[in-house]
Structure formats: structure tokens, C-alpha cells
PDB file of C-alpha atoms in Angstrom:
ATOM      1  CA  MET Q   1      77.971  41.721 134.808  1.00  0.00           C
ATOM      2  CA  PHE Q   2      74.797  43.076 136.261  1.00  0.00           C
ATOM      3  CA  ASN Q   3      75.067  46.672 135.280  1.00  0.00           C
ATOM      4  CA  ASP Q   4      76.422  45.740 131.735  1.00  0.00           C
ATOM      5  CA  THR Q   5      73.428  43.440 131.255  1.00  0.00           C
ATOM      6  CA  LEU Q   6      70.958  46.233 132.514  1.00  0.00           C
ATOM      7  CA  ALA Q   7      72.720  48.819 130.248  1.00  0.00           C
ATOM      8  CA  SER Q   8      72.432  46.597 127.172  1.00  0.00           C
ATOM      9  CA  ALA Q   9      68.652  45.922 127.862  1.00  0.00           C
ATOM     10  CA  ALA Q  10      68.071  49.663 128.227  1.00  0.00           C
ATOM     11  CA  SER Q  11      69.973  50.390 124.805  1.00  0.00           C
ATOM     12  CA  SER Q  12      67.837  47.788 123.118  1.00  0.00           C
ATOM     13  CA  ALA Q  13      64.679  49.522 124.388  1.00  0.00           C
ATOM     14  CA  SER Q  14      65.902  52.849 123.095  1.00  0.00           C
ATOM     15  CA  SER Q  15      66.710  51.302 119.750  1.00  0.00           C
ATOM     16  CA  ALA Q  16      63.344  49.746 119.526  1.00  0.00           C
ATOM     17  CA  SER Q  17      61.484  53.013 120.328  1.00  0.00           C
ATOM     18  CA  SER Q  18      63.452  54.648 117.401  1.00  0.00           C
ATOM     19  CA  ALA Q  19      62.564  51.750 115.093  1.00  0.00           C
ATOM     20  CA  ALA Q  20      58.924  52.130 115.977  1.00  0.00           C
ATOM     21  CA  SER Q  21      58.722  55.559 114.063  1.00  0.00           C
ATOM     22  CA  GLY Q  22      59.163  53.641 110.708  1.00  0.00           C
ATOM     23  CA  SER Q  23      56.192  51.277 110.420  1.00  0.00           C
ATOM     24  CA  GLY Q  24      57.803  49.565 107.546  1.00  0.00           C
ATOM     25  CA  ASP Q  25      61.025  49.028 109.280  1.00  0.00           C
ATOM     26  CA  PRO Q  26      61.612  45.393 110.152  1.00  0.00           C
ATOM     27  CA  ALA Q  27      63.330  46.395 113.354  1.00  0.00           C
ATOM     28  CA  ALA Q  28      59.935  47.675 114.506  1.00  0.00           C
ATOM     29  CA  ARG Q  29      58.617  44.151 114.588  1.00  0.00           C
ATOM     30  CA  ARG Q  30      61.630  42.689 116.563  1.00  0.00           C
ATOM     31  CA  LYS Q  31      60.690  40.379 119.437  1.00  0.00           C
ATOM     32  CA  ASP Q  32      62.255  40.229 122.751  1.00  0.00           C
ATOM     33  CA  SER Q  33      63.437  37.013 124.345  1.00  0.00           C
ATOM     34  CA  LEU Q  34      59.719  36.660 125.837  1.00  0.00           C
ATOM     35  CA  GLY Q  35      58.166  37.064 122.619  1.00  0.00           C
ATOM     36  CA  CYS Q  36      56.976  40.781 123.039  1.00  0.00           C
ATOM     37  CA  LEU Q  37      57.361  43.248 120.400  1.00  0.00           C
ATOM     38  CA  SER Q  38      60.222  45.613 121.459  1.00  0.00           C
ATOM     39  CA  SER Q  39      58.866  48.660 119.977  1.00  0.00           C
ATOM     40  CA  GLN Q  40      55.854  48.596 122.158  1.00  0.00           C
ATOM     41  CA  LEU Q  41      57.893  48.523 125.384  1.00  0.00           C
ATOM     42  CA  GLN Q  42      58.184  51.617 127.343  1.00  0.00           C
ATOM     43  CA  HIS Q  43      60.447  49.856 129.954  1.00  0.00           C
ATOM     44  CA  ASP Q  44      62.502  47.059 129.024  1.00  0.00           C
ATOM     45  CA  VAL Q  45      65.204  45.887 131.720  1.00  0.00           C
ATOM     46  CA  GLU Q  46      66.897  42.671 132.218  1.00  0.00           C
ATOM     47  CA  LEU Q  47      69.270  41.421 134.778  1.00  0.00           C
ATOM     48  CA  ASP Q  48      70.823  38.004 134.281  1.00  0.00           C
ATOM     49  CA  THR Q  49      72.490  36.352 137.260  1.00  0.00           C
ATOM     50  CA  GLY Q  50      73.017  32.848 135.598  1.00  0.00           C
ATOM     51  CA  GLU Q  51      70.386  30.767 137.577  1.00  0.00           C
ATOM     52  CA  PHE Q  52      67.897  33.658 137.238  1.00  0.00           C
ATOM     53  CA  ARG Q  53      66.905  36.284 134.942  1.00  0.00           C
ATOM     54  CA  PHE Q  54      64.830  39.305 136.212  1.00  0.00           C
ATOM     55  CA  TYR Q  55      62.708  41.529 133.903  1.00  0.00           C
ATOM     56  CA  ARG Q  56      60.678  44.787 133.858  1.00  0.00           C
ATOM     57  CA  LYS Q  57      58.328  44.875 130.890  1.00  0.00           C
ATOM     58  CA  CYS Q  58      55.875  47.803 130.569  1.00  0.00           C
ATOM     59  CA  THR Q  59      54.146  48.806 127.423  1.00  0.00           C
ATOM     60  CA  ARG Q  60      53.865  52.245 126.079  1.00  0.00           C
ATOM     61  CA  ASP Q  61      50.311  51.915 124.757  1.00  0.00           C
ATOM     62  CA  SER Q  62      47.358  49.483 124.848  1.00  0.00           C
ATOM     63  CA  ASP Q  63      47.783  47.803 121.427  1.00  0.00           C
ATOM     64  CA  THR Q  64      47.102  44.083 121.192  1.00  0.00           C
ATOM     65  CA  ASN Q  65      50.510  42.175 121.196  1.00  0.00           C
ATOM     66  CA  PRO Q  66      50.617  38.559 120.042  1.00  0.00           C
ATOM     67  CA  VAL Q  67      53.112  36.142 121.614  1.00  0.00           C
ATOM     68  CA  VAL Q  68      53.993  32.851 120.152  1.00  0.00           C
ATOM     69  CA  MET Q  69      56.993  30.779 121.324  1.00  0.00           C
ATOM     70  CA  ASP Q  70      58.087  27.332 120.693  1.00  0.00           C
ATOM     71  CA  GLY Q  71      58.891  25.186 123.648  1.00  0.00           C
ATOM     72  CA  SER Q  72      62.511  25.173 124.895  1.00  0.00           C
ATOM     73  CA  ASP Q  73      64.718  24.138 127.790  1.00  0.00           C
ATOM     74  CA  ARG Q  74      65.032  27.411 129.466  1.00  0.00           C
ATOM     75  CA  GLY Q  75      63.080  26.450 132.737  1.00  0.00           C
ATOM     76  CA  VAL Q  76      60.099  28.297 134.346  1.00  0.00           C
ATOM     77  CA  LEU Q  77      58.733  31.867 133.936  1.00  0.00           C
ATOM     78  CA  ILE Q  78      56.858  33.793 136.605  1.00  0.00           C
ATOM     79  CA  GLY Q  79      55.147  37.022 135.658  1.00  0.00           C
ATOM     80  CA  VAL Q  80      53.653  39.412 138.350  1.00  0.00           C
ATOM     81  CA  SER Q  81      51.415  42.262 137.423  1.00  0.00           C
ATOM     82  CA  LEU Q  82      52.266  45.599 138.906  1.00  0.00           C
ATOM     83  CA  LYS Q  83      48.941  47.240 138.114  1.00  0.00           C
ATOM     84  CA  ALA Q  84      45.286  46.280 137.106  1.00  0.00           C
ATOM     85  CA  GLY Q  85      43.691  46.383 133.674  1.00  0.00           C
ATOM     86  CA  HIS Q  86      45.544  43.865 131.699  1.00  0.00           C
ATOM     87  CA  ARG Q  87      43.873  40.900 129.777  1.00  0.00           C
ATOM     88  CA  ARG Q  88      45.336  38.184 127.784  1.00  0.00           C
ATOM     89  CA  ARG Q  89      43.836  35.293 125.828  1.00  0.00           C
ATOM     90  CA  ILE Q  90      45.939  32.224 126.127  1.00  0.00           C
ATOM     91  CA  TYR Q  91      45.607  29.000 123.840  1.00  0.00           C
ATOM     92  CA  SER Q  92      45.727  25.907 125.736  1.00  0.00           C
ATOM     93  CA  GLN Q  93      44.352  22.332 125.463  1.00  0.00           C
ATOM     94  CA  HIS Q  94      42.803  23.214 121.904  1.00  0.00           C
ATOM     95  CA  ARG Q  95      40.930  26.294 123.120  1.00  0.00           C
ATOM     96  CA  TRP Q  96      41.257  30.031 123.949  1.00  0.00           C
ATOM     97  CA  ALA Q  97      40.656  31.322 127.343  1.00  0.00           C
ATOM     98  CA  THR Q  98      40.714  34.989 128.525  1.00  0.00           C
ATOM     99  CA  HIS Q  99      42.364  35.803 131.924  1.00  0.00           C
ATOM    100  CA  GLU Q 100      42.093  39.219 133.729  1.00  0.00           C
ATOM    101  CA  PHE Q 101      45.016  40.450 135.550  1.00  0.00           C
ATOM    102  CA  ASP Q 102      44.624  42.738 138.663  1.00  0.00           C
ATOM    103  CA  ARG Q 103      47.588  44.179 140.741  1.00  0.00           C
ATOM    104  CA  ASP Q 104      49.651  41.082 142.218  1.00  0.00           C
ATOM    105  CA  SER Q 105      47.987  38.686 139.772  1.00  0.00           C
ATOM    106  CA  VAL Q 106      50.442  36.192 138.417  1.00  0.00           C
ATOM    107  CA  TYR Q 107      51.076  33.703 135.494  1.00  0.00           C
ATOM    108  CA  VAL Q 108      53.443  30.595 135.722  1.00  0.00           C
ATOM    109  CA  ARG Q 109      54.386  28.752 132.480  1.00  0.00           C
ATOM    110  CA  ASN Q 110      57.007  26.173 131.716  1.00  0.00           C
ATOM    111  CA  PHE Q 111      59.166  27.006 128.671  1.00  0.00           C
ATOM    112  CA  ALA Q 112      59.013  23.468 127.635  1.00  0.00           C
ATOM    113  CA  ASP Q 113      55.527  23.928 126.610  1.00  0.00           C
ATOM    114  CA  ASP Q 114      54.499  25.828 123.408  1.00  0.00           C
ATOM    115  CA  TYR Q 115      53.107  29.225 124.274  1.00  0.00           C
ATOM    116  CA  ARG Q 116      50.427  31.201 122.287  1.00  0.00           C
ATOM    117  CA  ALA Q 117      48.752  34.202 123.648  1.00  0.00           C
ATOM    118  CA  GLU Q 118      47.339  37.695 122.786  1.00  0.00           C
ATOM    119  CA  LEU Q 119      48.134  40.327 125.179  1.00  0.00           C
ATOM    120  CA  LEU Q 120      45.229  42.634 125.391  1.00  0.00           C
ATOM    121  CA  GLY Q 121      45.653  46.162 126.744  1.00  0.00           C
ATOM    122  CA  GLY Q 122      48.710  47.833 128.478  1.00  0.00           C
ATOM    123  CA  PHE Q 123      50.534  45.992 131.178  1.00  0.00           C
ATOM    124  CA  ASP Q 124      53.426  46.482 133.725  1.00  0.00           C
ATOM    125  CA  PHE Q 125      55.074  43.119 134.786  1.00  0.00           C
ATOM    126  CA  VAL Q 126      57.989  42.220 136.696  1.00  0.00           C
ATOM    127  CA  LEU Q 127      59.073  38.635 135.539  1.00  0.00           C
ATOM    128  CA  ILE Q 128      61.353  35.964 136.940  1.00  0.00           C
ATOM    129  CA  GLU Q 129      62.940  33.280 134.840  1.00  0.00           C
ATOM    130  CA  LEU Q 130      64.161  30.261 136.798  1.00  0.00           C
ATOM    131  CA  SER Q 131      66.775  28.458 134.744  1.00  0.00           C
ATOM    132  CA  ARG Q 132      66.305  24.619 134.042  1.00  0.00           C
ATOM    133  CA  ALA Q 133      69.396  23.811 136.181  1.00  0.00           C
ATOM    134  CA  PHE Q 134      67.836  25.736 139.152  1.00  0.00           C
ATOM    135  CA  VAL Q 135      64.486  23.841 138.816  1.00  0.00           C
ATOM    136  CA  SER Q 136      66.013  20.608 138.542  1.00  0.00           C
ATOM    137  CA  ASP Q 137      68.496  21.079 141.622  1.00  0.00           C
ATOM    138  CA  THR Q 138      65.621  22.264 143.755  1.00  0.00           C
ATOM    139  CA  CYS Q 139      63.338  19.713 142.646  1.00  0.00           C
ATOM    140  CA  HIS Q 140      65.810  16.800 143.591  1.00  0.00           C
ATOM    141  CA  GLU Q 141      66.679  18.643 146.794  1.00  0.00           C
ATOM    142  CA  ARG Q 142      63.086  18.805 147.939  1.00  0.00           C
ATOM    143  CA  GLY Q 143      61.749  15.498 146.819  1.00  0.00           C
ATOM    144  CA  GLY Q 144      64.779  13.142 145.969  1.00  0.00           C
ATOM    145  CA  SER Q 145      63.428  12.442 142.457  1.00  0.00           C
ATOM    146  CA  GLY Q 146      61.953  15.797 141.301  1.00  0.00           C
ATOM    147  CA  LEU Q 147      58.548  17.452 141.086  1.00  0.00           C
ATOM    148  CA  ALA Q 148      55.859  15.668 139.310  1.00  0.00           C
ATOM    149  CA  HIS Q 149      54.156  18.955 138.105  1.00  0.00           C
ATOM    150  CA  ILE Q 150      54.558  22.704 138.383  1.00  0.00           C
ATOM    151  CA  ALA Q 151      51.051  24.153 137.964  1.00  0.00           C
ATOM    152  CA  THR Q 152      50.292  26.399 134.823  1.00  0.00           C
ATOM    153  CA  VAL Q 153      48.686  29.525 136.384  1.00  0.00           C
ATOM    154  CA  ALA Q 154      47.250  32.775 134.717  1.00  0.00           C
ATOM    155  CA  GLY Q 155      45.388  35.589 136.544  1.00  0.00           C
ATOM    156  CA  ARG Q 156      45.726  34.153 140.004  1.00  0.00           C
ATOM    157  CA  LYS Q 157      46.274  36.767 142.795  1.00  0.00           C
ATOM    158  CA  ASP Q 158      49.338  36.048 144.898  1.00  0.00           C
ATOM    159  CA  PRO Q 159      50.257  38.673 147.469  1.00  0.00           C
ATOM    160  CA  VAL Q 160      53.517  37.080 148.421  1.00  0.00           C
ATOM    161  CA  LEU Q 161      54.774  37.373 144.819  1.00  0.00           C
ATOM    162  CA  GLY Q 162      53.214  40.712 144.550  1.00  0.00           C
ATOM    163  CA  HIS Q 163      55.224  42.061 147.469  1.00  0.00           C
ATOM    164  CA  LEU Q 164      58.521  40.310 146.159  1.00  0.00           C
ATOM    165  CA  ALA Q 165      57.827  41.855 142.697  1.00  0.00           C
ATOM    166  CA  GLN Q 166      57.534  45.471 144.230  1.00  0.00           C
ATOM    167  CA  VAL Q 167      60.780  44.983 145.801  1.00  0.00           C
ATOM    168  CA  LEU Q 168      62.324  43.610 142.656  1.00  0.00           C
ATOM    169  CA  ALA Q 169      60.926  46.581 140.623  1.00  0.00           C
ATOM    170  CA  LEU Q 170      62.490  48.925 142.964  1.00  0.00           C
ATOM    171  CA  THR Q 171      65.928  46.984 142.638  1.00  0.00           C
ATOM    172  CA  LEU Q 172      65.777  46.972 138.991  1.00  0.00           C
ATOM    173  CA  GLY Q 173      64.900  50.555 138.749  1.00  0.00           C
ATOM    174  CA  ALA Q 174      67.757  51.510 141.055  1.00  0.00           C
ATOM    175  CA  GLN Q 175      70.296  49.321 138.881  1.00  0.00           C
ATOM    176  CA  ASN Q 176      69.018  50.789 135.732  1.00  0.00           C
ATOM    177  CA  SER Q 177      69.366  54.615 136.613  1.00  0.00           C
ATOM    178  CA  ALA Q 178      72.898  54.082 138.079  1.00  0.00           C
ATOM    179  CA  GLN Q 179      71.737  54.543 141.674  1.00  0.00           C
ATOM    180  CA  THR Q 180      73.255  52.639 144.553  1.00  0.00           C
ATOM    181  CA  SER Q 181      73.192  49.127 143.398  1.00  0.00           C
ATOM    182  CA  ALA Q 182      71.619  46.380 145.454  1.00  0.00           C
ATOM    183  CA  SER Q 183      74.280  43.656 146.206  1.00  0.00           C
ATOM    184  CA  PRO Q 184      74.353  40.438 144.070  1.00  0.00           C
ATOM    185  CA  LEU Q 185      74.022  38.622 147.331  1.00  0.00           C
ATOM    186  CA  PHE Q 186      70.685  40.187 147.939  1.00  0.00           C
ATOM    187  CA  ILE Q 187      69.557  39.675 144.262  1.00  0.00           C
ATOM    188  CA  GLU Q 188      70.557  35.976 144.411  1.00  0.00           C
ATOM    189  CA  GLN Q 189      68.750  35.421 147.610  1.00  0.00           C
ATOM    190  CA  LEU Q 190      65.537  37.268 146.309  1.00  0.00           C
ATOM    191  CA  GLY Q 191      65.745  34.852 143.265  1.00  0.00           C
ATOM    192  CA  VAL Q 192      65.830  31.925 145.638  1.00  0.00           C
ATOM    193  CA  THR Q 193      62.984  33.079 147.795  1.00  0.00           C
ATOM    194  CA  ILE Q 194      60.744  33.562 144.708  1.00  0.00           C
ATOM    195  CA  GLY Q 195      61.654  30.243 143.424  1.00  0.00           C
ATOM    196  CA  THR Q 196      60.939  28.477 146.736  1.00  0.00           C
ATOM    197  CA  HIS Q 197      57.633  30.087 147.021  1.00  0.00           C
ATOM    198  CA  LEU Q 198      56.973  28.803 143.294  1.00  0.00           C
ATOM    199  CA  PHE Q 199      57.529  25.220 144.455  1.00  0.00           C
ATOM    200  CA  ASP Q 200      55.806  25.547 147.771  1.00  0.00           C
ATOM    201  CA  ARG Q 201      52.586  26.913 146.166  1.00  0.00           C
ATOM    202  CA  TYR Q 202      52.537  25.594 142.651  1.00  0.00           C
ATOM    203  CA  GLY Q 203      54.655  22.447 142.716  1.00  0.00           C
ATOM    204  CA  ALA Q 204      53.226  18.984 143.163  1.00  0.00           C
ATOM    205  CA  PRO Q 205      56.104  16.970 144.947  1.00  0.00           C
ATOM    206  CA  ALA Q 206      57.053  13.604 143.496  1.00  0.00           C
ATOM    207  CA  ARG Q 207      57.319  10.745 145.917  1.00  0.00           C
ATOM    208  CA  GLY Q 208      60.739  10.189 147.190  1.00  0.00           C
ATOM    209  CA  PRO Q 209      62.896   9.832 150.335  1.00  0.00           C
ATOM    210  CA  GLU Q 210      62.093  12.295 152.990  1.00  0.00           C
ATOM    211  CA  HIS Q 211      64.808  14.697 153.950  1.00  0.00           C
ATOM    212  CA  GLY Q 212      65.512  15.743 157.554  1.00  0.00           C
ATOM    213  CA  SER Q 213      67.069  18.634 159.062  1.00  0.00           C
ATOM    214  CA  ARG Q 214      69.080  20.637 156.519  1.00  0.00           C
ATOM    215  CA  ARG Q 215      71.996  22.131 158.526  1.00  0.00           C
ATOM    216  CA  LEU Q 216      75.533  23.068 157.544  1.00  0.00           C
ATOM    217  CA  SER Q 217      78.243  21.090 159.185  1.00  0.00           C
ATOM    218  CA  ALA Q 218      80.642  22.822 161.594  1.00  0.00           C
ATOM    219  CA  LEU Q 219      83.221  22.992 158.759  1.00  0.00           C
ATOM    220  CA  GLN Q 220      80.804  24.220 156.295  1.00  0.00           C
ATOM    221  CA  GLU Q 221      79.483  26.909 158.562  1.00  0.00           C
ATOM    222  CA  ALA Q 222      83.013  27.957 159.469  1.00  0.00           C
ATOM    223  CA  ARG Q 223      84.132  28.075 155.642  1.00  0.00           C
ATOM    224  CA  ALA Q 224      80.908  30.023 154.596  1.00  0.00           C
ATOM    225  CA  LYS Q 225      81.284  32.653 157.438  1.00  0.00           C
ATOM    226  CA  ASP Q 226      85.074  33.078 156.561  1.00  0.00           C
ATOM    227  CA  MET Q 227      84.107  33.697 152.908  1.00  0.00           C
ATOM    228  CA  LEU Q 228      81.410  36.075 153.786  1.00  0.00           C
ATOM    229  CA  LEU Q 229      83.720  38.141 156.001  1.00  0.00           C
ATOM    230  CA  ALA Q 230      86.716  38.059 153.862  1.00  0.00           C
ATOM    231  CA  ARG Q 231      84.897  39.413 150.837  1.00  0.00           C
ATOM    232  CA  SER Q 232      82.566  41.684 152.688  1.00  0.00           C
ATOM    233  CA  GLN Q 233      84.177  44.633 151.105  1.00  0.00           C
ATOM    234  CA  GLY Q 234      82.961  43.720 147.560  1.00  0.00           C
ATOM    235  CA  ASN Q 235      80.442  41.519 145.777  1.00  0.00           C
ATOM    236  CA  VAL Q 236      80.296  38.218 147.286  1.00  0.00           C
ATOM    237  CA  SER Q 237      78.986  35.384 145.223  1.00  0.00           C
ATOM    238  CA  LEU Q 238      76.653  32.712 146.783  1.00  0.00           C
ATOM    239  CA  GLU Q 239      77.747  30.409 143.947  1.00  0.00           C
ATOM    240  CA  ASP Q 240      81.434  30.342 144.994  1.00  0.00           C
ATOM    241  CA  ILE Q 241      80.507  29.956 148.887  1.00  0.00           C
ATOM    242  CA  ALA Q 242      78.119  27.176 147.965  1.00  0.00           C
ATOM    243  CA  SER Q 243      80.514  25.447 145.720  1.00  0.00           C
ATOM    244  CA  ALA Q 244      83.163  25.668 148.677  1.00  0.00           C
ATOM    245  CA  CYS Q 245      80.776  23.853 150.654  1.00  0.00           C
ATOM    246  CA  ASN Q 246      79.851  21.303 147.986  1.00  0.00           C
ATOM    247  CA  LEU Q 247      76.308  22.408 147.932  1.00  0.00           C
ATOM    248  CA  SER Q 248      74.033  23.962 145.390  1.00  0.00           C
ATOM    249  CA  ARG Q 249      73.289  27.605 145.840  1.00  0.00           C
ATOM    250  CA  SER Q 250      69.736  27.009 146.789  1.00  0.00           C
ATOM    251  CA  TYR Q 251      70.289  24.254 149.285  1.00  0.00           C
ATOM    252  CA  PHE Q 252      73.223  26.260 150.818  1.00  0.00           C
ATOM    253  CA  ILE Q 253      70.791  29.219 151.509  1.00  0.00           C
ATOM    254  CA  ARG Q 254      68.367  27.027 153.185  1.00  0.00           C
ATOM    255  CA  ALA Q 255      70.762  25.120 155.164  1.00  0.00           C
ATOM    256  CA  PHE Q 256      72.570  28.448 156.338  1.00  0.00           C
ATOM    257  CA  ARG Q 257      69.185  30.022 157.305  1.00  0.00           C
ATOM    258  CA  GLU Q 258      68.301  26.663 159.339  1.00  0.00           C
ATOM    259  CA  THR Q 259      71.861  26.681 160.940  1.00  0.00           C
ATOM    260  CA  THR Q 260      72.049  30.438 161.787  1.00  0.00           C
ATOM    261  CA  GLN Q 261      68.431  31.572 161.887  1.00  0.00           C
ATOM    262  CA  ARG Q 262      69.616  34.151 159.348  1.00  0.00           C
ATOM    263  CA  THR Q 263      70.125  34.452 155.587  1.00  0.00           C
ATOM    264  CA  PRO Q 264      73.729  35.010 154.445  1.00  0.00           C
ATOM    265  CA  HIS Q 265      72.810  38.671 153.761  1.00  0.00           C
ATOM    266  CA  GLN Q 266      71.209  39.279 157.180  1.00  0.00           C
ATOM    267  CA  TRP Q 267      73.964  37.557 158.950  1.00  0.00           C
ATOM    268  CA  LEU Q 268      76.711  39.635 156.920  1.00  0.00           C
ATOM    269  CA  LEU Q 269      74.849  43.005 157.728  1.00  0.00           C
ATOM    270  CA  GLU Q 270      74.602  41.819 161.590  1.00  0.00           C
ATOM    271  CA  ARG Q 271      78.551  41.447 161.499  1.00  0.00           C
ATOM    272  CA  ARG Q 272      79.093  44.670 159.741  1.00  0.00           C
ATOM    273  CA  VAL Q 273      77.139  46.411 162.433  1.00  0.00           C
ATOM    274  CA  GLU Q 274      79.103  44.616 165.195  1.00  0.00           C
ATOM    275  CA  GLU Q 275      82.406  45.860 163.630  1.00  0.00           C
ATOM    276  CA  ALA Q 276      80.998  49.492 163.182  1.00  0.00           C
ATOM    277  CA  ARG Q 277      80.086  49.568 166.887  1.00  0.00           C
ATOM    278  CA  GLU Q 278      83.457  48.762 167.857  1.00  0.00           C
ATOM    279  CA  LEU Q 279      84.979  51.413 165.620  1.00  0.00           C
ATOM    280  CA  LEU Q 280      82.269  53.895 166.863  1.00  0.00           C
ATOM    281  CA  LYS Q 281      83.237  53.216 170.560  1.00  0.00           C
ATOM    282  CA  ARG Q 282      87.115  53.001 170.237  1.00  0.00           C
ATOM    283  CA  SER Q 283      87.937  55.661 167.386  1.00  0.00           C
ATOM    284  CA  ASP Q 284      87.133  59.177 166.339  1.00  0.00           C
ATOM    285  CA  ARG Q 285      86.868  58.260 162.594  1.00  0.00           C
ATOM    286  CA  SER Q 286      83.875  59.850 160.842  1.00  0.00           C
ATOM    287  CA  LEU Q 287      80.654  58.049 159.984  1.00  0.00           C
ATOM    288  CA  SER Q 288      81.477  57.953 156.339  1.00  0.00           C
ATOM    289  CA  GLU Q 289      84.823  56.514 156.989  1.00  0.00           C
ATOM    290  CA  ILE Q 290      83.442  53.772 159.369  1.00  0.00           C
ATOM    291  CA  ALA Q 291      80.662  53.090 156.612  1.00  0.00           C
ATOM    292  CA  ILE Q 292      83.187  52.302 153.955  1.00  0.00           C
ATOM    293  CA  ALA Q 293      85.567  50.376 156.447  1.00  0.00           C
ATOM    294  CA  CYS Q 294      82.816  48.099 157.456  1.00  0.00           C
ATOM    295  CA  GLY Q 295      81.581  47.340 153.847  1.00  0.00           C
ATOM    296  CA  PHE Q 296      78.590  49.523 153.494  1.00  0.00           C
ATOM    297  CA  SER Q 297      77.960  51.338 150.114  1.00  0.00           C
ATOM    298  CA  ASP Q 298      77.781  54.770 151.642  1.00  0.00           C
ATOM    299  CA  GLN Q 299      76.996  56.540 154.854  1.00  0.00           C
ATOM    300  CA  SER Q 300      73.200  56.594 154.115  1.00  0.00           C
ATOM    301  CA  HIS Q 301      73.114  52.895 153.880  1.00  0.00           C
ATOM    302  CA  PHE Q 302      75.181  52.498 157.042  1.00  0.00           C
ATOM    303  CA  THR Q 303      72.913  54.842 158.992  1.00  0.00           C
ATOM    304  CA  ARG Q 304      69.691  53.140 157.744  1.00  0.00           C
ATOM    305  CA  THR Q 305      70.980  49.708 158.427  1.00  0.00           C
ATOM    306  CA  PHE Q 306      72.577  50.527 161.812  1.00  0.00           C
ATOM    307  CA  SER Q 307      69.337  52.224 162.895  1.00  0.00           C
ATOM    308  CA  GLN Q 308      66.986  49.185 161.984  1.00  0.00           C
ATOM    309  CA  LEU Q 309      69.256  46.700 163.802  1.00  0.00           C
ATOM    310  CA  VAL Q 310      70.401  48.717 166.888  1.00  0.00           C
ATOM    311  CA  GLY Q 311      67.318  50.923 167.184  1.00  0.00           C
ATOM    312  CA  THR Q 312      69.145  54.331 167.124  1.00  0.00           C
ATOM    313  CA  PRO Q 313      71.405  56.044 164.555  1.00  0.00           C
ATOM    314  CA  PRO Q 314      75.062  55.430 164.781  1.00  0.00           C
ATOM    315  CA  GLY Q 315      75.873  59.191 165.808  1.00  0.00           C
ATOM    316  CA  HIS Q 316      73.524  59.123 168.678  1.00  0.00           C
ATOM    317  CA  TRP Q 317      74.717  55.499 169.743  1.00  0.00           C
ATOM    318  CA  ARG Q 318      78.323  56.747 169.665  1.00  0.00           C
ATOM    319  CA  ARG Q 319      77.512  59.755 171.833  1.00  0.00           C
ATOM    320  CA  GLN Q 320      75.740  57.538 174.399  1.00  0.00           C
ATOM    321  CA  ALA Q 321      78.533  54.957 174.327  1.00  0.00           C
ATOM    322  CA  LYS Q 322      81.331  57.419 175.077  1.00  0.00           C
ATOM    323  CA  ARG Q 323      79.556  59.044 178.096  1.00  0.00           C
TER     324      ARG Q 323
END
């Protein structure tokens, strides 16, 4: 699903580029799902995971691009600028206001509101769309009765989102160029992390019952770990694990972290490295064979992860262990 979506988005961008050569062609005026002219986009990548949609949008020139979108039930959009020099005029509260975007500047808008803007100059953005279901579930989990308000933001510097956007840009680039793909587990957790930061910084909590410690029960913890390990060779779905624990995906990730002091992805990597150490110590299998047997995408990924967690490359560790 991930790669198919990206391939489709890349194909759309290529078609839009061809259409732009004929100024009278209606296809040259086609808008994408965020209201931008597709023909003006140099990079147009989309990754849909269900509760989240991730985008990379980069213009090929500095033409003014008007955006007009009616309100909808799509949720919340966060845009993070990857470079300086972009400006946009946004119509709000019966007046126009111009906002400057430096690197790591963000905008946040609710799809429920009508949106009217003029995009001035070139831009390079990573965007994260949080579905209405994710927003609703997270609001109720945090405040009992939801969030009273998520601030509308334009041009505000946010180094945390800036850092996460850089990671996301690399992830989208790797997926789109058929390099080693990031795991769906990692991508889902990235979406939850961004959503959590959104609510922490820009959400005003409604009054509601206080929540105490959010930990998995012993049964939920065992079930989650069993599912992670059982499917460690393939793409594991957080949605499936959370559903088996009768929790939403975002609540499950927070509860798993509070219970184990690790995210599901971190916990799984540590278990894979533990298994690899046993194989390194007790067998003569090659590093590439051990990498695949323990669920790593390739030997390079195995060596990098092992070195980060253990402090030494697996080949060196094996020689030391067998002395």
C-alpha cells in the first residue's frame, strides 16, 4: 500500500509536468488534494497510512499559486517549511495577512474551516494530515471530552517539527526512489509523535476527568510483545496490535512506552539485536544471513543498528565473544 501510493503520486506529478507544456490544456490547471496547481510542483509525493497522510510538496518556480478550499471533515493539516524564502497571504477574519516562512516555520489549519491563500514564491514543504478519527480519538483520550481548540498557526518557528520534518523528508525520499523502505511501524510512530506534539503545543484541553498512569495490563503487554515478535520478519501493523489490546493506536503507543520505557519500534529492534548476539556467539552463519534471520532489511541495516545499541560492529563483537 505504501509504495503503491507513492508510485501513484510520482506518476501524477510526471503527468502534471507534461500537461504544463500546453498552457491551454485544462490538465495544466489541475489542483492536488491540498489545493495546489499540480503543474507547478517539482516534487509531489504522498504516503497514506489511513490515520495519517504524509506529503512532500516542492514547486518548480516562484509563480504565485492561489489556494481556495471549502471546509471539510478531513481533520487537521500541519505544514513544515524545509527552506527559507516562502511567503503566503492568508484570508482570515475578513482580512488578508502576509506570513513569512523561514526554515522550520510551520502552519496549522483545521480542514473544517474554509481556506483561502496566495502562495508567494517557491516553497518546499513536508505536510502531515491527521485524520478526523485520529484527532477525535486523541482528544478524548487526553481530556475526556475532547479539545476545546487547536490553534491556527502560520509562519511560527517550531524546531521540534522542523527536525521531524527532516526525518520525514528523508523517509519519503527513500520510499519514492525504491531504496530501502522505512518500516510501516516506524512511519506510524512518526505520525503519532507529530500528532502528540501538535496537541501539546497548539491544543487547548477541554475540562474533563483526569487520567492517571497509562500502562498496559500484564495481558496486554504480553499480547503486544508476542505479536511484535511473531511478525518481526514482515511489516507489523500497530493498528492490529492495538486492536488486539482493545486500544486505539495512539493510546497503545503511549501506554507501551510508559510500560516498557521503549516505543514498540525501539523494543523490537532491541529484541532483534539480542537474537543476533546469540546467533553470532553460537553459529558460524554470515552476517548477511543473521541479518535476514533476525528481521533486518539487509546487512547494512543490521550493522548500523547493532553498532548503535551495542557500541561495536557485529563482526568485531563476534570475534571478542569467541575468544
